[in-house]
mmCIF file with all atom_site columns, C-alpha atoms in Angstrom:
data_model
loop_
_atom_site.group_PDB
_atom_site.id
_atom_site.type_symbol
_atom_site.label_atom_id
_atom_site.label_alt_id
_atom_site.label_comp_id
_atom_site.label_asym_id
_atom_site.label_entity_id
_atom_site.label_seq_id
_atom_site.pdbx_PDB_ins_code
_atom_site.Cartn_x
_atom_site.Cartn_y
_atom_site.Cartn_z
_atom_site.occupancy
_atom_site.B_iso_or_equiv
_atom_site.pdbx_formal_charge
_atom_site.auth_seq_id
_atom_site.auth_comp_id
_atom_site.auth_asym_id
_atom_site.auth_atom_id
_atom_site.pdbx_PDB_model_num
ATOM 1   C CA . UNK A 1 1   ? -6.052  18.380  18.218  1.00 59.00 ? 1   UNK A CA 1
ATOM 2   C CA . UNK A 1 2   ? -7.389  19.963  15.006  1.00 64.00 ? 2   UNK A CA 1
ATOM 3   C CA . UNK A 1 3   ? -6.969  23.539  13.993  1.00 70.00 ? 3   UNK A CA 1
ATOM 4   C CA . UNK A 1 4   ? -8.247  25.222  10.854  1.00 72.00 ? 4   UNK A CA 1
ATOM 5   C CA . UNK A 1 5   ? -5.815  27.678  9.311   1.00 73.00 ? 5   UNK A CA 1
ATOM 6   C CA . UNK A 1 6   ? -5.406  29.357  5.914   1.00 83.00 ? 6   UNK A CA 1
ATOM 7   C CA . UNK A 1 7   ? -8.031  29.177  3.209   1.00 88.00 ? 7   UNK A CA 1
ATOM 8   C CA . UNK A 1 8   ? -7.290  26.788  0.351   1.00 90.00 ? 8   UNK A CA 1
ATOM 9   C CA . UNK A 1 9   ? -6.305  28.351  -2.951  1.00 91.00 ? 9   UNK A CA 1
ATOM 10  C CA . UNK A 1 10  ? -7.604  26.970  -6.240  1.00 92.00 ? 10  UNK A CA 1
ATOM 11  C CA . UNK A 1 11  ? -4.264  25.236  -6.767  1.00 92.00 ? 11  UNK A CA 1
ATOM 12  C CA . UNK A 1 12  ? -4.428  23.712  -3.261  1.00 92.00 ? 12  UNK A CA 1
ATOM 13  C CA . UNK A 1 13  ? -7.923  22.401  -3.985  1.00 94.00 ? 13  UNK A CA 1
ATOM 14  C CA . UNK A 1 14  ? -6.808  20.737  -7.237  1.00 95.00 ? 14  UNK A CA 1
ATOM 15  C CA . UNK A 1 15  ? -3.908  19.073  -5.464  1.00 94.00 ? 15  UNK A CA 1
ATOM 16  C CA . UNK A 1 16  ? -6.198  17.845  -2.693  1.00 94.00 ? 16  UNK A CA 1
ATOM 17  C CA . UNK A 1 17  ? -8.667  16.413  -5.200  1.00 96.00 ? 17  UNK A CA 1
ATOM 18  C CA . UNK A 1 18  ? -5.774  14.407  -6.677  1.00 96.00 ? 18  UNK A CA 1
ATOM 19  C CA . UNK A 1 19  ? -4.706  13.176  -3.238  1.00 94.00 ? 19  UNK A CA 1
ATOM 20  C CA . UNK A 1 20  ? -8.314  12.335  -2.389  1.00 95.00 ? 20  UNK A CA 1
ATOM 21  C CA . UNK A 1 21  ? -8.576  10.249  -5.557  1.00 96.00 ? 21  UNK A CA 1
ATOM 22  C CA . UNK A 1 22  ? -5.305  8.523   -4.701  1.00 95.00 ? 22  UNK A CA 1
ATOM 23  C CA . UNK A 1 23  ? -6.484  7.772   -1.165  1.00 95.00 ? 23  UNK A CA 1
ATOM 24  C CA . UNK A 1 24  ? -9.903  6.507   -2.227  1.00 96.00 ? 24  UNK A CA 1
ATOM 25  C CA . UNK A 1 25  ? -8.640  4.352   -5.144  1.00 94.00 ? 25  UNK A CA 1
ATOM 26  C CA . UNK A 1 26  ? -7.330  1.420   -3.035  1.00 93.00 ? 26  UNK A CA 1
ATOM 27  C CA . UNK A 1 27  ? -10.406 1.500   -0.795  1.00 93.00 ? 27  UNK A CA 1
ATOM 28  C CA . UNK A 1 28  ? -12.792 1.513   -3.765  1.00 93.00 ? 28  UNK A CA 1
ATOM 29  C CA . UNK A 1 29  ? -10.615 -1.036  -5.575  1.00 90.00 ? 29  UNK A CA 1
ATOM 30  C CA . UNK A 1 30  ? -10.863 -3.485  -2.678  1.00 91.00 ? 30  UNK A CA 1
ATOM 31  C CA . UNK A 1 31  ? -14.642 -3.128  -2.670  1.00 92.00 ? 31  UNK A CA 1
ATOM 32  C CA . UNK A 1 32  ? -14.902 -3.526  -6.456  1.00 91.00 ? 32  UNK A CA 1
ATOM 33  C CA . UNK A 1 33  ? -12.569 -6.547  -6.504  1.00 89.00 ? 33  UNK A CA 1
ATOM 34  C CA . UNK A 1 34  ? -14.824 -8.172  -3.918  1.00 90.00 ? 34  UNK A CA 1
ATOM 35  C CA . UNK A 1 35  ? -17.754 -7.525  -6.264  1.00 91.00 ? 35  UNK A CA 1
ATOM 36  C CA . UNK A 1 36  ? -15.975 -9.467  -9.013  1.00 88.00 ? 36  UNK A CA 1
ATOM 37  C CA . UNK A 1 37  ? -14.562 -6.575  -11.030 1.00 86.00 ? 37  UNK A CA 1
ATOM 38  C CA . UNK A 1 38  ? -11.004 -7.187  -12.195 1.00 81.00 ? 38  UNK A CA 1
ATOM 39  C CA . UNK A 1 39  ? -8.403  -5.013  -13.880 1.00 77.00 ? 39  UNK A CA 1
ATOM 40  C CA . UNK A 1 40  ? -6.615  -7.055  -16.532 1.00 72.00 ? 40  UNK A CA 1
ATOM 41  C CA . UNK A 1 41  ? -2.831  -7.291  -16.223 1.00 67.00 ? 41  UNK A CA 1
ATOM 42  C CA . UNK A 1 42  ? -2.916  -5.973  -12.655 1.00 72.00 ? 42  UNK A CA 1
ATOM 43  C CA . UNK A 1 43  ? -0.331  -8.138  -10.967 1.00 81.00 ? 43  UNK A CA 1
ATOM 44  C CA . UNK A 1 44  ? 2.989   -7.621  -9.264  1.00 87.00 ? 44  UNK A CA 1
ATOM 45  C CA . UNK A 1 45  ? 5.685   -7.440  -11.955 1.00 90.00 ? 45  UNK A CA 1
ATOM 46  C CA . UNK A 1 46  ? 8.423   -8.423  -9.493  1.00 93.00 ? 46  UNK A CA 1
ATOM 47  C CA . UNK A 1 47  ? 6.545   -11.555 -8.407  1.00 92.00 ? 47  UNK A CA 1
ATOM 48  C CA . UNK A 1 48  ? 5.668   -12.393 -11.997 1.00 91.00 ? 48  UNK A CA 1
ATOM 49  C CA . UNK A 1 49  ? 9.229   -12.032 -13.309 1.00 94.00 ? 49  UNK A CA 1
ATOM 50  C CA . UNK A 1 50  ? 11.231  -13.426 -10.385 1.00 94.00 ? 50  UNK A CA 1
ATOM 51  C CA . UNK A 1 51  ? 8.807   -15.584 -8.431  1.00 93.00 ? 51  UNK A CA 1
ATOM 52  C CA . UNK A 1 52  ? 9.869   -13.601 -5.355  1.00 94.00 ? 52  UNK A CA 1
ATOM 53  C CA . UNK A 1 53  ? 7.228   -11.457 -3.651  1.00 95.00 ? 53  UNK A CA 1
ATOM 54  C CA . UNK A 1 54  ? 7.843   -7.718  -3.331  1.00 94.00 ? 54  UNK A CA 1
ATOM 55  C CA . UNK A 1 55  ? 7.330   -5.863  -0.021  1.00 95.00 ? 55  UNK A CA 1
ATOM 56  C CA . UNK A 1 56  ? 3.715   -5.061  -0.913  1.00 94.00 ? 56  UNK A CA 1
ATOM 57  C CA . UNK A 1 57  ? 2.696   -8.486  -2.257  1.00 93.00 ? 57  UNK A CA 1
ATOM 58  C CA . UNK A 1 58  ? -0.484  -9.534  -0.482  1.00 93.00 ? 58  UNK A CA 1
ATOM 59  C CA . UNK A 1 59  ? -1.625  -5.982  0.192   1.00 94.00 ? 59  UNK A CA 1
ATOM 60  C CA . UNK A 1 60  ? -4.495  -6.127  -2.349  1.00 91.00 ? 60  UNK A CA 1
ATOM 61  C CA . UNK A 1 61  ? -5.771  -9.390  -0.852  1.00 93.00 ? 61  UNK A CA 1
ATOM 62  C CA . UNK A 1 62  ? -5.398  -7.866  2.610   1.00 96.00 ? 62  UNK A CA 1
ATOM 63  C CA . UNK A 1 63  ? -7.452  -4.825  1.562   1.00 96.00 ? 63  UNK A CA 1
ATOM 64  C CA . UNK A 1 64  ? -10.100 -7.103  0.043   1.00 94.00 ? 64  UNK A CA 1
ATOM 65  C CA . UNK A 1 65  ? -10.348 -9.039  3.313   1.00 96.00 ? 65  UNK A CA 1
ATOM 66  C CA . UNK A 1 66  ? -10.698 -5.769  5.260   1.00 96.00 ? 66  UNK A CA 1
ATOM 67  C CA . UNK A 1 67  ? -13.465 -4.643  2.899   1.00 93.00 ? 67  UNK A CA 1
ATOM 68  C CA . UNK A 1 68  ? -15.249 -7.910  3.753   1.00 94.00 ? 68  UNK A CA 1
ATOM 69  C CA . UNK A 1 69  ? -14.668 -7.340  7.466   1.00 94.00 ? 69  UNK A CA 1
ATOM 70  C CA . UNK A 1 70  ? -12.264 -10.278 7.864   1.00 96.00 ? 70  UNK A CA 1
ATOM 71  C CA . UNK A 1 71  ? -9.321  -8.714  9.727   1.00 96.00 ? 71  UNK A CA 1
ATOM 72  C CA . UNK A 1 72  ? -7.764  -12.076 10.585  1.00 97.00 ? 72  UNK A CA 1
ATOM 73  C CA . UNK A 1 73  ? -7.498  -12.996 6.918   1.00 97.00 ? 73  UNK A CA 1
ATOM 74  C CA . UNK A 1 74  ? -6.244  -9.480  6.155   1.00 97.00 ? 74  UNK A CA 1
ATOM 75  C CA . UNK A 1 75  ? -3.366  -9.955  8.581   1.00 97.00 ? 75  UNK A CA 1
ATOM 76  C CA . UNK A 1 76  ? -2.600  -13.379 7.102   1.00 96.00 ? 76  UNK A CA 1
ATOM 77  C CA . UNK A 1 77  ? -2.241  -11.833 3.640   1.00 96.00 ? 77  UNK A CA 1
ATOM 78  C CA . UNK A 1 78  ? -0.103  -8.897  4.829   1.00 97.00 ? 78  UNK A CA 1
ATOM 79  C CA . UNK A 1 79  ? 0.566   -7.922  8.432   1.00 96.00 ? 79  UNK A CA 1
ATOM 80  C CA . UNK A 1 80  ? 0.734   -4.216  7.588   1.00 97.00 ? 80  UNK A CA 1
ATOM 81  C CA . UNK A 1 81  ? -2.404  -4.251  5.405   1.00 97.00 ? 81  UNK A CA 1
ATOM 82  C CA . UNK A 1 82  ? -4.843  -3.070  8.094   1.00 97.00 ? 82  UNK A CA 1
ATOM 83  C CA . UNK A 1 83  ? -2.490  -0.251  9.135   1.00 96.00 ? 83  UNK A CA 1
ATOM 84  C CA . UNK A 1 84  ? -2.017  0.951   5.556   1.00 96.00 ? 84  UNK A CA 1
ATOM 85  C CA . UNK A 1 85  ? -5.763  0.640   4.870   1.00 97.00 ? 85  UNK A CA 1
ATOM 86  C CA . UNK A 1 86  ? -6.523  2.737   7.963   1.00 95.00 ? 86  UNK A CA 1
ATOM 87  C CA . UNK A 1 87  ? -3.980  5.281   6.719   1.00 93.00 ? 87  UNK A CA 1
ATOM 88  C CA . UNK A 1 88  ? -5.778  5.573   3.380   1.00 95.00 ? 88  UNK A CA 1
ATOM 89  C CA . UNK A 1 89  ? -9.112  6.010   5.164   1.00 95.00 ? 89  UNK A CA 1
ATOM 90  C CA . UNK A 1 90  ? -7.624  8.648   7.493   1.00 93.00 ? 90  UNK A CA 1
ATOM 91  C CA . UNK A 1 91  ? -6.079  10.583  4.610   1.00 92.00 ? 91  UNK A CA 1
ATOM 92  C CA . UNK A 1 92  ? -9.342  10.450  2.656   1.00 95.00 ? 92  UNK A CA 1
ATOM 93  C CA . UNK A 1 93  ? -11.327 11.778  5.615   1.00 94.00 ? 93  UNK A CA 1
ATOM 94  C CA . UNK A 1 94  ? -8.784  14.513  6.363   1.00 93.00 ? 94  UNK A CA 1
ATOM 95  C CA . UNK A 1 95  ? -8.688  15.737  2.764   1.00 93.00 ? 95  UNK A CA 1
ATOM 96  C CA . UNK A 1 96  ? -12.474 15.542  2.386   1.00 95.00 ? 96  UNK A CA 1
ATOM 97  C CA . UNK A 1 97  ? -12.936 17.708  5.483   1.00 93.00 ? 97  UNK A CA 1
ATOM 98  C CA . UNK A 1 98  ? -10.376 20.194  4.163   1.00 92.00 ? 98  UNK A CA 1
ATOM 99  C CA . UNK A 1 99  ? -12.187 20.392  0.837   1.00 94.00 ? 99  UNK A CA 1
ATOM 100 C CA . UNK A 1 100 ? -15.586 20.816  2.509   1.00 93.00 ? 100 UNK A CA 1
ATOM 101 C CA . UNK A 1 101 ? -14.283 23.502  4.860   1.00 91.00 ? 101 UNK A CA 1
ATOM 102 C CA . UNK A 1 102 ? -12.123 25.075  2.105   1.00 90.00 ? 102 UNK A CA 1
ATOM 103 C CA . UNK A 1 103 ? -9.396  25.530  4.725   1.00 91.00 ? 103 UNK A CA 1
ATOM 104 C CA . UNK A 1 104 ? -6.208  23.756  5.708   1.00 89.00 ? 104 UNK A CA 1
ATOM 105 C CA . UNK A 1 105 ? -6.394  21.583  8.787   1.00 87.00 ? 105 UNK A CA 1
ATOM 106 C CA . UNK A 1 106 ? -3.420  21.351  11.099  1.00 84.00 ? 106 UNK A CA 1
ATOM 107 C CA . UNK A 1 107 ? -3.487  18.112  13.025  1.00 82.00 ? 107 UNK A CA 1
ATOM 108 C CA . UNK A 1 108 ? -1.129  16.336  15.380  1.00 80.00 ? 108 UNK A CA 1
ATOM 109 C CA . UNK A 1 109 ? -0.672  13.400  13.024  1.00 81.00 ? 109 UNK A CA 1
ATOM 110 C CA . UNK A 1 110 ? 0.284   15.685  10.104  1.00 79.00 ? 110 UNK A CA 1
ATOM 111 C CA . UNK A 1 111 ? 3.457   16.770  11.901  1.00 81.00 ? 111 UNK A CA 1
ATOM 112 C CA . UNK A 1 112 ? 4.242   13.149  12.743  1.00 84.00 ? 112 UNK A CA 1
ATOM 113 C CA . UNK A 1 113 ? 3.845   11.989  9.139   1.00 84.00 ? 113 UNK A CA 1
ATOM 114 C CA . UNK A 1 114 ? 6.177   14.717  7.856   1.00 84.00 ? 114 UNK A CA 1
ATOM 115 C CA . UNK A 1 115 ? 8.902   13.813  10.376  1.00 91.00 ? 115 UNK A CA 1
ATOM 116 C CA . UNK A 1 116 ? 11.782  12.090  8.555   1.00 94.00 ? 116 UNK A CA 1
ATOM 117 C CA . UNK A 1 117 ? 12.559  9.879   11.540  1.00 95.00 ? 117 UNK A CA 1
ATOM 118 C CA . UNK A 1 118 ? 8.980   8.577   11.561  1.00 94.00 ? 118 UNK A CA 1
ATOM 119 C CA . UNK A 1 119 ? 9.147   7.893   7.816   1.00 94.00 ? 119 UNK A CA 1
ATOM 120 C CA . UNK A 1 120 ? 12.462  6.089   8.270   1.00 96.00 ? 120 UNK A CA 1
ATOM 121 C CA . UNK A 1 121 ? 10.922  3.984   11.041  1.00 96.00 ? 121 UNK A CA 1
ATOM 122 C CA . UNK A 1 122 ? 8.036   3.070   8.715   1.00 95.00 ? 122 UNK A CA 1
ATOM 123 C CA . UNK A 1 123 ? 10.463  2.096   5.953   1.00 96.00 ? 123 UNK A CA 1
ATOM 124 C CA . UNK A 1 124 ? 12.611  -0.008  8.287   1.00 97.00 ? 124 UNK A CA 1
ATOM 125 C CA . UNK A 1 125 ? 9.474   -1.700  9.665   1.00 97.00 ? 125 UNK A CA 1
ATOM 126 C CA . UNK A 1 126 ? 8.171   -2.538  6.182   1.00 96.00 ? 126 UNK A CA 1
ATOM 127 C CA . UNK A 1 127 ? 11.527  -3.852  4.975   1.00 97.00 ? 127 UNK A CA 1
ATOM 128 C CA . UNK A 1 128 ? 12.062  -5.867  8.163   1.00 97.00 ? 128 UNK A CA 1
ATOM 129 C CA . UNK A 1 129 ? 8.650   -7.473  7.753   1.00 97.00 ? 129 UNK A CA 1
ATOM 130 C CA . UNK A 1 130 ? 9.484   -8.237  4.115   1.00 97.00 ? 130 UNK A CA 1
ATOM 131 C CA . UNK A 1 131 ? 12.813  -9.812  5.135   1.00 97.00 ? 131 UNK A CA 1
ATOM 132 C CA . UNK A 1 132 ? 10.978  -11.930 7.729   1.00 97.00 ? 132 UNK A CA 1
ATOM 133 C CA . UNK A 1 133 ? 8.525   -13.117 5.058   1.00 96.00 ? 133 UNK A CA 1
ATOM 134 C CA . UNK A 1 134 ? 11.371  -13.968 2.651   1.00 96.00 ? 134 UNK A CA 1
ATOM 135 C CA . UNK A 1 135 ? 13.193  -15.824 5.441   1.00 97.00 ? 135 UNK A CA 1
ATOM 136 C CA . UNK A 1 136 ? 10.076  -17.939 6.030   1.00 95.00 ? 136 UNK A CA 1
ATOM 137 C CA . UNK A 1 137 ? 9.754   -18.695 2.317   1.00 94.00 ? 137 UNK A CA 1
ATOM 138 C CA . UNK A 1 138 ? 13.447  -19.591 2.099   1.00 95.00 ? 138 UNK A CA 1
ATOM 139 C CA . UNK A 1 139 ? 13.235  -21.945 5.091   1.00 96.00 ? 139 UNK A CA 1
ATOM 140 C CA . UNK A 1 140 ? 10.256  -23.735 3.576   1.00 95.00 ? 140 UNK A CA 1
ATOM 141 C CA . UNK A 1 141 ? 12.046  -24.135 0.230   1.00 93.00 ? 141 UNK A CA 1
ATOM 142 C CA . UNK A 1 142 ? 9.290   -22.237 -1.562  1.00 94.00 ? 142 UNK A CA 1
ATOM 143 C CA . UNK A 1 143 ? 11.507  -19.243 -2.361  1.00 93.00 ? 143 UNK A CA 1
ATOM 144 C CA . UNK A 1 144 ? 13.983  -21.302 -4.383  1.00 93.00 ? 144 UNK A CA 1
ATOM 145 C CA . UNK A 1 145 ? 11.233  -23.250 -6.137  1.00 93.00 ? 145 UNK A CA 1
ATOM 146 C CA . UNK A 1 146 ? 9.338   -20.088 -7.080  1.00 93.00 ? 146 UNK A CA 1
ATOM 147 C CA . UNK A 1 147 ? 12.482  -18.452 -8.458  1.00 94.00 ? 147 UNK A CA 1
ATOM 148 C CA . UNK A 1 148 ? 13.532  -21.600 -10.328 1.00 93.00 ? 148 UNK A CA 1
ATOM 149 C CA . UNK A 1 149 ? 10.165  -21.624 -12.147 1.00 93.00 ? 149 UNK A CA 1
ATOM 150 C CA . UNK A 1 150 ? 10.156  -17.886 -12.905 1.00 93.00 ? 150 UNK A CA 1
ATOM 151 C CA . UNK A 1 151 ? 10.636  -16.256 -16.325 1.00 93.00 ? 151 UNK A CA 1
ATOM 152 C CA . UNK A 1 152 ? 13.855  -14.625 -15.067 1.00 93.00 ? 152 UNK A CA 1
ATOM 153 C CA . UNK A 1 153 ? 15.350  -17.982 -14.048 1.00 92.00 ? 153 UNK A CA 1
ATOM 154 C CA . UNK A 1 154 ? 14.343  -19.455 -17.416 1.00 91.00 ? 154 UNK A CA 1
ATOM 155 C CA . UNK A 1 155 ? 15.976  -16.514 -19.210 1.00 91.00 ? 155 UNK A CA 1
ATOM 156 C CA . UNK A 1 156 ? 19.155  -16.825 -17.136 1.00 91.00 ? 156 UNK A CA 1
ATOM 157 C CA . UNK A 1 157 ? 19.227  -20.564 -17.780 1.00 88.00 ? 157 UNK A CA 1
ATOM 158 C CA . UNK A 1 158 ? 18.821  -20.052 -21.526 1.00 85.00 ? 158 UNK A CA 1
ATOM 159 C CA . UNK A 1 159 ? 21.596  -17.440 -21.513 1.00 83.00 ? 159 UNK A CA 1
ATOM 160 C CA . UNK A 1 160 ? 23.894  -19.817 -19.613 1.00 83.00 ? 160 UNK A CA 1
ATOM 161 C CA . UNK A 1 161 ? 23.244  -22.539 -22.189 1.00 83.00 ? 161 UNK A CA 1
ATOM 162 C CA . UNK A 1 162 ? 24.310  -20.221 -25.013 1.00 75.00 ? 162 UNK A CA 1
ATOM 163 C CA . UNK A 1 163 ? 27.825  -19.879 -23.650 1.00 65.00 ? 163 UNK A CA 1
#
Protein backbone atom coordinates (compact mmCIF):
# COMPACT_ATOMS: atom_id res chain seq x y z
CA UNK A 1 0.00 0.00 0.00
CA UNK A 2 2.86 2.39 0.85
CA UNK A 3 6.28 2.34 -0.68
CA UNK A 4 9.19 4.63 0.08
CA UNK A 5 11.17 5.68 -2.98
CA UNK A 6 13.66 8.44 -3.81
CA UNK A 7 15.15 10.71 -1.18
CA UNK A 8 13.72 14.22 -1.03
CA UNK A 9 15.90 17.01 -2.37
CA UNK A 10 16.12 20.36 -0.59
CA UNK A 11 13.73 21.81 -3.17
CA UNK A 12 11.28 18.93 -2.63
CA UNK A 13 11.38 19.54 1.12
CA UNK A 14 10.61 23.26 0.71
CA UNK A 15 7.67 22.46 -1.55
CA UNK A 16 6.35 19.91 0.93
CA UNK A 17 6.62 22.38 3.81
CA UNK A 18 4.43 24.76 1.77
CA UNK A 19 1.89 22.01 1.05
CA UNK A 20 1.94 20.99 4.71
CA UNK A 21 1.17 24.57 5.73
CA UNK A 22 -1.63 24.70 3.17
CA UNK A 23 -3.10 21.43 4.42
CA UNK A 24 -2.87 22.36 8.10
CA UNK A 25 -4.24 25.93 7.69
CA UNK A 26 -7.94 24.98 7.34
CA UNK A 27 -7.68 22.43 10.16
CA UNK A 28 -6.00 24.92 12.50
CA UNK A 29 -8.35 27.68 11.32
CA UNK A 30 -11.41 25.64 12.26
CA UNK A 31 -9.97 25.03 15.72
CA UNK A 32 -9.02 28.69 16.21
CA UNK A 33 -12.41 29.94 14.98
CA UNK A 34 -14.04 27.69 17.56
CA UNK A 35 -11.82 29.32 20.19
CA UNK A 36 -13.20 32.74 19.22
CA UNK A 37 -10.37 33.97 17.01
CA UNK A 38 -11.60 35.72 13.88
CA UNK A 39 -9.88 37.01 10.76
CA UNK A 40 -11.38 40.36 9.81
CA UNK A 41 -12.82 40.64 6.30
CA UNK A 42 -12.77 36.86 5.85
CA UNK A 43 -16.03 36.25 4.06
CA UNK A 44 -17.11 34.93 0.70
CA UNK A 45 -16.88 37.77 -1.83
CA UNK A 46 -19.37 36.10 -4.17
CA UNK A 47 -21.98 35.76 -1.41
CA UNK A 48 -21.30 39.29 -0.20
CA UNK A 49 -21.62 40.89 -3.65
CA UNK A 50 -24.41 38.80 -5.17
CA UNK A 51 -26.26 37.28 -2.24
CA UNK A 52 -25.80 33.92 -3.98
CA UNK A 53 -23.64 31.32 -2.23
CA UNK A 54 -20.57 29.99 -4.03
CA UNK A 55 -19.83 26.24 -4.25
CA UNK A 56 -17.74 26.36 -1.06
CA UNK A 57 -20.08 28.52 1.05
CA UNK A 58 -20.65 26.74 4.35
CA UNK A 59 -17.34 24.89 4.25
CA UNK A 60 -15.79 26.96 7.09
CA UNK A 61 -18.82 26.34 9.31
CA UNK A 62 -18.69 22.67 8.36
CA UNK A 63 -15.01 22.48 9.35
CA UNK A 64 -15.77 24.25 12.63
CA UNK A 65 -18.50 21.70 13.40
CA UNK A 66 -16.09 18.84 12.61
CA UNK A 67 -13.49 20.37 14.93
CA UNK A 68 -16.17 20.30 17.65
CA UNK A 69 -17.03 16.70 16.81
CA UNK A 70 -20.52 17.51 15.48
CA UNK A 71 -20.59 15.67 12.13
CA UNK A 72 -24.35 16.07 11.72
CA UNK A 73 -24.07 19.85 11.88
CA UNK A 74 -21.04 19.68 9.58
CA UNK A 75 -23.11 17.91 6.94
CA UNK A 76 -25.93 20.43 7.37
CA UNK A 77 -23.52 23.29 6.63
CA UNK A 78 -21.91 21.57 3.62
CA UNK A 79 -22.41 17.97 2.57
CA UNK A 80 -18.85 17.68 1.23
CA UNK A 81 -17.24 19.34 4.27
CA UNK A 82 -16.33 16.13 6.12
CA UNK A 83 -14.84 14.61 2.95
CA UNK A 84 -12.74 17.70 2.21
CA UNK A 85 -11.68 17.95 5.88
CA UNK A 86 -10.57 14.30 5.82
CA UNK A 87 -8.64 15.05 2.63
CA UNK A 88 -6.76 17.88 4.34
CA UNK A 89 -5.96 15.63 7.29
CA UNK A 90 -4.79 12.83 4.96
CA UNK A 91 -2.57 15.19 2.96
CA UNK A 92 -1.09 16.64 6.15
CA UNK A 93 -0.26 13.19 7.50
CA UNK A 94 1.19 12.00 4.19
CA UNK A 95 3.43 15.05 3.81
CA UNK A 96 4.51 14.97 7.46
CA UNK A 97 5.58 11.33 7.11
CA UNK A 98 7.48 12.18 3.92
CA UNK A 99 9.28 15.02 5.66
CA UNK A 100 10.13 12.87 8.69
CA UNK A 101 11.39 10.02 6.52
CA UNK A 102 13.05 12.44 4.05
CA UNK A 103 11.80 10.18 1.24
CA UNK A 104 8.93 10.20 -1.22
CA UNK A 105 6.04 7.92 -0.43
CA UNK A 106 4.20 6.19 -3.24
CA UNK A 107 0.68 5.33 -2.18
CA UNK A 108 -2.38 3.94 -3.91
CA UNK A 109 -4.39 7.11 -3.32
CA UNK A 110 -1.67 9.31 -4.88
CA UNK A 111 -2.23 7.71 -8.28
CA UNK A 112 -5.98 8.09 -7.87
CA UNK A 113 -5.74 11.79 -7.01
CA UNK A 114 -3.57 12.50 -10.07
CA UNK A 115 -6.01 10.75 -12.42
CA UNK A 116 -7.82 13.36 -14.53
CA UNK A 117 -11.00 11.30 -14.64
CA UNK A 118 -11.11 11.20 -10.83
CA UNK A 119 -10.56 14.97 -10.66
CA UNK A 120 -13.32 15.51 -13.22
CA UNK A 121 -15.65 13.32 -11.17
CA UNK A 122 -14.85 15.41 -8.07
CA UNK A 123 -15.55 18.63 -9.97
CA UNK A 124 -18.84 17.33 -11.39
CA UNK A 125 -19.87 16.12 -7.91
CA UNK A 126 -19.11 19.49 -6.30
CA UNK A 127 -20.89 21.47 -9.02
CA UNK A 128 -23.90 19.13 -8.96
CA UNK A 129 -24.19 19.54 -5.20
CA UNK A 130 -23.94 23.32 -5.64
CA UNK A 131 -26.68 23.26 -8.30
CA UNK A 132 -28.88 21.20 -5.96
CA UNK A 133 -28.34 23.76 -3.17
CA UNK A 134 -29.17 26.66 -5.52
CA UNK A 135 -32.29 24.82 -6.72
CA UNK A 136 -33.45 24.48 -3.11
CA UNK A 137 -32.83 28.17 -2.45
CA UNK A 138 -34.66 29.13 -5.64
CA UNK A 139 -37.68 26.98 -4.77
CA UNK A 140 -37.91 28.55 -1.32
CA UNK A 141 -37.72 32.07 -2.79
CA UNK A 142 -34.61 32.83 -0.74
CA UNK A 143 -32.32 32.99 -3.79
CA UNK A 144 -34.25 35.84 -5.40
CA UNK A 145 -34.61 37.72 -2.12
CA UNK A 146 -30.90 37.42 -1.32
CA UNK A 147 -29.92 38.65 -4.78
CA UNK A 148 -32.45 41.49 -4.70
CA UNK A 149 -30.88 42.77 -1.46
CA UNK A 150 -27.28 42.37 -2.64
CA UNK A 151 -24.85 45.18 -3.52
CA UNK A 152 -24.75 43.93 -7.13
CA UNK A 153 -28.54 44.17 -7.48
CA UNK A 154 -28.47 47.66 -5.95
CA UNK A 155 -25.73 48.69 -8.40
CA UNK A 156 -27.63 47.25 -11.36
CA UNK A 157 -30.80 48.98 -10.20
CA UNK A 158 -29.00 52.31 -9.87
CA UNK A 159 -27.49 51.89 -13.34
CA UNK A 160 -30.92 51.10 -14.80
CA UNK A 161 -32.34 54.26 -13.23
CA UNK A 162 -29.66 56.38 -14.90
CA UNK A 163 -30.84 55.46 -18.38
